[in-house]
Amino acid sequence: MSIYLTAILKAKKESVQDLKSILDHMVINTIKEEACEKYDLQQGLEDETVFIFHEIWKSKEGLDAHNQQSYIKEFVEKAPNLLEKSAEIYLAKLV
């Protein structure tokens, strides 16, 4: 069963470019992961501090392995200094 994930991030105004750089690095590496079916990053049109990930993973195990990658751990470590608040994460399945 595929896992659908949406993540909404809101950068601090002064951290938008630093956050975007880290997120772009995550995209480049994540799309190479075998379990990744989709990993799209979007940035708000009216509010450029907002970033949204739309992800599809082949399995929970694949998503769990993704979360153990060094580039994800780096983001998690730096996120408190870059984000206005914790990321909103929504997991879903097709109905």
Coordinates of C-alpha atoms in Angstrom, one line a residue:
M1 CA 0.0 0.0 0.0
S2 CA 1.4 3.4 -1.0
I3 CA 1.8 6.1 1.6
Y4 CA 0.8 9.7 0.7
L5 CA 2.4 12.4 2.7
T6 CA 1.9 16.2 2.6
A7 CA 4.2 18.4 4.7
I8 CA 3.7 22.1 5.2
L9 CA 6.6 24.2 6.3
K10 CA 6.7 27.9 7.2
A11 CA 10.1 29.5 7.2
K12 CA 11.2 32.4 9.3
K13 CA 11.3 35.4 6.9
E14 CA 15.1 35.7 7.3
S15 CA 15.6 32.0 6.7
V16 CA 13.7 31.5 3.4
Q17 CA 16.8 31.1 1.2
D18 CA 18.6 28.9 3.7
L19 CA 15.6 26.6 4.1
K20 CA 15.0 26.5 0.3
S21 CA 18.7 25.4 -0.2
I22 CA 18.3 22.5 2.3
L23 CA 14.9 21.5 0.8
D24 CA 16.3 21.5 -2.7
H25 CA 19.2 19.3 -1.5
M26 CA 16.6 16.9 0.0
V27 CA 14.7 16.7 -3.3
I28 CA 17.8 15.9 -5.3
N29 CA 18.7 13.0 -3.0
T30 CA 15.2 11.7 -2.1
I31 CA 14.1 11.2 -5.7
K32 CA 17.0 8.7 -6.0
E33 CA 15.5 6.5 -3.2
E34 CA 14.0 3.3 -4.5
A35 CA 10.9 3.6 -2.3
C36 CA 10.1 7.2 -3.5
E37 CA 7.4 7.4 -6.2
K38 CA 6.9 11.2 -5.9
Y39 CA 8.6 14.0 -4.0
D40 CA 7.4 17.4 -5.2
L41 CA 8.3 20.6 -3.5
Q42 CA 6.2 23.7 -4.0
Q43 CA 6.7 27.3 -2.7
G44 CA 3.9 29.7 -1.9
L45 CA 3.0 32.3 -4.6
E46 CA 1.6 34.9 -2.2
D47 CA 3.7 33.9 0.8
E48 CA 7.2 32.7 -0.2
T49 CA 7.9 31.6 3.4
V50 CA 5.5 28.6 2.8
F51 CA 6.8 25.3 1.4
I52 CA 4.7 22.2 0.7
F53 CA 5.9 18.7 -0.1
H54 CA 3.7 16.2 -1.9
E55 CA 5.1 12.8 -1.5
I56 CA 4.2 9.2 -2.4
W57 CA 6.1 6.3 -0.9
K58 CA 5.9 2.6 -2.0
S59 CA 5.6 1.5 1.7
K60 CA 5.9 2.5 5.3
E61 CA 9.2 0.8 5.4
G62 CA 10.5 2.9 2.6
L63 CA 9.3 6.1 4.3
D64 CA 10.9 5.0 7.5
A65 CA 14.2 4.4 5.7
H66 CA 13.9 7.8 4.1
N67 CA 13.6 9.4 7.5
Q68 CA 17.0 7.8 8.5
Q69 CA 18.9 9.4 5.6
S70 CA 21.7 11.8 6.5
Y71 CA 20.1 14.7 4.5
I72 CA 16.8 14.3 6.4
K73 CA 18.5 14.1 9.7
E74 CA 20.4 17.3 8.8
F75 CA 17.1 19.1 8.0
V76 CA 15.6 17.9 11.3
E77 CA 18.6 19.2 13.2
K78 CA 18.5 22.7 11.5
A79 CA 14.7 23.0 11.3
P80 CA 14.1 24.7 14.7
N81 CA 16.3 27.6 13.7
L82 CA 14.7 28.0 10.2
L83 CA 11.0 27.4 10.8
E84 CA 8.3 29.6 12.4
K85 CA 6.8 26.5 13.9
S86 CA 7.0 22.7 13.6
A87 CA 6.2 21.2 10.2
E88 CA 2.6 20.0 9.7
I89 CA 2.7 16.4 8.4
Y90 CA -0.3 14.6 7.0
L91 CA -0.2 10.9 6.2
A92 CA -2.9 9.5 3.9
K93 CA -4.0 6.6 1.7
L94 CA -6.2 6.5 -1.4
V95 CA -9.8 5.8 -0.7

